[in-house]
XYZ file of C-alpha atoms in Angstrom:
312
model
C 125.889 94.726 111.860
C 126.314 96.548 108.570
C 123.465 94.690 106.905
C 121.184 95.933 109.663
C 121.445 99.459 108.293
C 120.970 98.586 104.636
C 117.176 98.840 104.539
C 116.708 102.565 104.193
C 118.323 105.610 102.689
C 120.931 106.788 105.185
C 122.684 105.260 108.148
C 125.367 105.739 110.736
C 127.266 103.051 112.570
C 130.033 103.393 115.150
C 133.455 101.791 115.055
C 135.683 102.067 118.056
C 138.729 99.878 118.595
C 142.268 101.023 117.938
C 143.264 97.392 117.484
C 141.282 97.319 114.243
C 142.773 100.405 112.673
C 146.282 101.120 111.529
C 148.007 104.463 111.510
C 147.807 104.557 107.716
C 144.026 104.350 107.863
C 143.931 107.139 110.409
C 146.016 109.375 108.158
C 143.722 108.617 105.243
C 140.723 109.587 107.350
C 142.388 112.852 108.372
C 142.871 113.677 104.703
C 139.443 112.740 103.417
C 136.888 112.758 106.234
C 134.976 115.728 107.596
C 136.616 116.826 110.836
C 134.816 119.187 113.200
C 137.208 121.668 114.838
C 135.441 125.019 114.927
C 131.874 123.731 115.135
C 131.616 123.430 111.343
C 132.520 120.357 109.318
C 135.379 120.950 106.932
C 137.988 118.977 105.009
C 141.437 119.311 106.538
C 144.741 118.200 105.118
C 147.415 116.839 107.475
C 149.500 119.982 106.935
C 146.621 122.110 108.229
C 146.476 120.061 111.416
C 150.237 120.217 111.917
C 150.369 123.975 111.401
C 147.258 124.784 113.427
C 147.765 127.431 116.089
C 145.394 125.586 118.440
C 147.564 123.846 121.051
C 145.758 121.605 123.509
C 146.422 122.321 127.183
C 146.375 118.592 127.893
C 145.369 115.372 126.158
C 141.762 115.478 127.422
C 141.084 118.480 125.178
C 141.694 116.266 122.150
C 138.827 113.912 123.000
C 135.846 114.073 120.636
C 135.219 115.727 117.261
C 136.099 112.430 115.570
C 135.786 112.069 111.794
C 132.962 110.403 109.904
C 133.792 108.358 106.811
C 131.616 106.753 104.125
C 132.019 102.998 103.683
C 131.920 101.710 100.109
C 133.537 98.279 99.833
C 132.684 97.020 103.328
C 128.853 96.996 103.009
C 128.958 94.969 99.788
C 126.936 95.089 96.582
C 123.685 93.950 98.229
C 123.483 96.966 100.490
C 120.460 99.108 99.603
C 121.403 102.139 101.698
C 122.391 105.372 99.981
C 125.147 105.786 102.565
C 126.711 103.773 105.348
C 128.881 105.944 107.571
C 131.385 105.028 110.270
C 132.154 107.308 113.211
C 135.855 106.656 113.739
C 136.205 106.761 117.489
C 139.680 105.248 117.322
C 140.791 108.805 116.475
C 140.343 109.720 120.142
C 143.745 109.905 121.913
C 143.073 106.754 123.956
C 141.838 104.890 120.892
C 138.110 104.430 121.533
C 134.728 106.013 122.220
C 135.280 105.328 125.936
C 137.640 108.308 126.147
C 134.525 110.468 126.032
C 132.845 108.970 129.077
C 136.101 108.697 131.007
C 136.613 112.436 130.721
C 132.958 113.265 131.394
C 132.528 111.044 134.454
C 135.724 112.329 136.087
C 135.109 115.995 135.332
C 131.475 115.918 136.452
C 132.519 114.243 139.710
C 135.136 116.985 140.158
C 132.473 119.633 139.597
C 130.321 118.031 142.305
C 133.257 117.997 144.699
C 133.284 114.200 144.971
C 136.930 113.721 143.938
C 140.165 115.679 143.724
C 143.677 114.976 142.368
C 146.166 114.001 145.058
C 143.374 112.763 147.334
C 141.235 110.338 145.343
C 142.124 106.957 143.849
C 139.856 106.181 140.898
C 138.803 102.540 140.507
C 136.848 100.909 137.671
C 135.991 97.434 136.401
C 136.201 97.192 132.606
C 136.889 94.989 129.627
C 139.595 97.410 128.591
C 138.642 100.532 126.664
C 137.065 102.409 129.569
C 140.111 101.440 131.601
C 142.442 102.879 128.985
C 140.412 106.080 128.810
C 140.339 106.457 132.591
C 144.045 105.679 132.944
C 144.811 108.382 130.372
C 142.514 110.962 132.006
C 143.919 110.146 135.456
C 147.470 110.536 134.162
C 146.611 113.946 132.711
C 144.856 115.160 135.859
C 147.102 113.629 138.523
C 144.907 110.869 139.966
C 145.978 107.446 141.164
C 144.095 104.827 139.155
C 143.257 101.140 139.610
C 141.796 99.249 136.661
C 140.150 95.846 137.199
C 139.945 93.455 134.249
C 139.370 89.738 133.729
C 142.507 87.700 133.110
C 142.075 86.876 129.430
C 144.988 86.483 126.951
C 143.275 88.597 124.289
C 143.263 91.577 126.672
C 147.010 91.601 127.313
C 147.561 94.666 125.123
C 144.935 96.561 127.117
C 146.603 95.676 130.412
C 149.886 97.031 129.094
C 148.388 100.273 127.781
C 146.715 100.992 131.134
C 150.016 100.373 132.912
C 151.858 102.645 130.469
C 149.521 105.431 131.574
C 150.545 104.738 135.165
C 147.486 102.796 136.321
C 147.640 99.709 138.521
C 145.926 96.751 136.824
C 144.217 94.121 138.965
C 143.264 90.901 137.169
C 140.353 88.743 138.315
C 139.445 85.156 137.465
C 137.709 84.743 134.131
C 134.582 82.631 133.694
C 131.951 82.378 130.929
C 128.918 84.629 131.093
C 128.138 87.003 133.913
C 130.471 85.323 136.426
C 133.502 87.217 135.132
C 131.641 90.492 135.606
C 130.604 89.515 139.130
C 134.213 88.641 140.001
C 135.361 92.102 138.926
C 132.583 93.848 140.833
C 133.317 91.897 144.024
C 136.961 92.955 143.863
C 135.984 96.552 143.186
C 133.640 96.577 146.191
C 136.530 95.550 148.415
C 138.703 98.373 147.056
C 135.964 100.974 147.457
C 135.743 100.145 151.154
C 139.112 101.883 151.536
C 139.230 105.643 152.258
C 139.227 108.041 149.295
C 138.642 105.331 146.688
C 135.961 106.279 144.150
C 134.491 104.563 141.096
C 132.658 106.191 138.197
C 130.448 103.048 137.932
C 130.122 103.320 134.154
C 127.138 100.958 133.903
C 124.915 103.202 136.038
C 126.527 106.657 135.931
C 124.182 109.086 134.172
C 127.182 111.150 133.065
C 127.873 108.290 130.632
C 124.859 108.796 128.310
C 124.740 112.535 129.042
C 128.223 112.820 127.555
C 126.948 111.387 124.260
C 123.888 113.634 124.307
C 126.183 116.653 124.510
C 129.000 115.520 122.191
C 128.714 112.392 120.020
C 125.079 112.876 119.027
C 125.415 116.518 117.959
C 128.634 115.702 116.077
C 126.886 112.997 114.032
C 123.878 115.211 113.329
C 126.058 118.094 112.171
C 128.471 115.990 110.146
C 125.630 114.282 108.252
C 123.628 117.451 107.731
C 120.761 115.748 109.537
C 120.607 112.846 107.069
C 120.450 109.913 109.490
C 117.778 107.211 109.372
C 119.472 104.475 111.405
C 121.965 104.571 114.244
C 123.779 101.319 115.113
C 125.840 100.729 118.255
C 127.134 97.762 120.209
C 125.760 96.897 123.642
C 128.610 97.685 126.041
C 127.260 99.749 128.922
C 124.403 100.975 126.741
C 125.531 104.555 127.273
C 126.331 105.306 123.626
C 122.916 104.085 122.486
C 121.088 105.809 125.338
C 122.826 109.121 124.668
C 123.327 109.275 120.910
C 120.078 107.428 120.219
C 118.047 109.815 122.372
C 119.657 112.892 120.821
C 119.184 111.732 117.225
C 115.623 110.628 117.935
C 114.875 114.084 119.258
C 116.109 115.580 115.977
C 114.329 113.019 113.766
C 111.378 111.181 115.309
C 111.412 108.639 112.429
C 114.981 107.541 113.117
C 115.567 103.913 114.129
C 118.131 102.930 116.765
C 119.625 99.441 116.430
C 121.508 97.854 119.315
C 123.861 94.927 118.608
C 124.902 92.223 121.060
C 126.875 88.993 120.508
C 124.886 86.068 119.118
C 126.294 83.796 121.834
C 125.130 86.064 124.669
C 121.707 87.511 123.882
C 121.017 88.759 127.407
C 118.839 91.647 126.266
C 116.462 89.257 124.518
C 116.174 86.994 127.542
C 118.875 84.430 126.718
C 121.467 83.203 129.188
C 124.899 84.866 129.047
C 127.671 82.808 127.520
C 131.266 83.172 126.378
C 131.888 85.021 123.119
C 134.854 86.505 121.256
C 133.817 90.170 120.943
C 135.747 92.237 123.461
C 134.010 95.380 124.684
C 130.342 94.453 124.277
C 128.146 91.699 125.649
C 129.046 91.892 129.343
C 126.436 89.245 130.100
C 124.424 91.440 132.465
C 121.293 93.606 132.086
C 121.984 97.171 130.979
C 120.089 99.745 133.068
C 120.418 102.482 130.444
C 118.824 100.271 127.792
C 116.153 98.862 130.097
C 115.149 102.428 130.979
C 114.683 103.253 127.281
C 112.323 100.322 126.756
C 110.710 100.053 130.171
C 108.167 97.215 130.407
C 108.580 96.410 126.713
C 109.480 92.851 125.638
C 112.687 92.149 123.736
C 112.453 89.746 120.830
C 113.817 88.984 117.359
C 117.257 88.949 115.794
C 117.392 92.731 115.550
C 115.927 95.068 118.110
C 114.975 98.573 117.027
C 114.733 100.907 120.023
C 111.798 103.232 119.550
C 113.076 106.077 121.667
C 110.452 108.728 122.166
C 111.561 112.333 121.581
C 112.178 114.307 124.762
C 109.279 116.395 125.979
């Protein structure tokens, strides 16, 4: 994934999972990375954060404005890029980039009058991070929440985190490839047949990529001073790529967007879905957001560069 961005001058890639980052790393990032609080990137020391007069009304106000850090040792000596940057989404309060869409999908549904605390039970099928984000947002706003996940030992920590936020976790039978996803969706359909049960449907909800158009994309553009030639993201729902990729492409028509999926499950290039070890991407199903970006265009090769046209 890192080598994919080593062919030109500047690059950005996204890292997301809290499981891969310790608290010590997070503190180091707070000290050294550019953190956007007032709309302008600036270097903040931990003491400045502690003594800030800005007190969040609730945890959802702390989502976003994550730091960007330059990678030096990770890319290796063969990397030809001038910079490889990581957007540290584990700095979100729920620990991943999915906090962003959880907040956006719930709040936009509230604005449309589709849901309300005390009345609506929010239901979602997820590999974990969206579930954690939704459970946290629901806890802050007063919603009942049901998270559906496949029963896989490696996801135990995610089950527990969702439950700590007060969500009910329903586990479905695991199977290689798309079958696990189908099992979760079948269970969710049964739950949504009940009164006042609503799902954000993250794989098809336009508030997913729109969130990244309004937040993640502008953050990256501002933090880099517009010096971005490649954007790299994993293929989860496709929302991060569809949103951030479209925004950055609008700012720089020469920018290349690179989408990464597991080698064992190359669904977007026409291969059959299969079991893999990367949690959070490679659901084994087509991604509507990505298909819409490359409508009627063939997928091929080891690396796919999405040529997103600038918005008219």
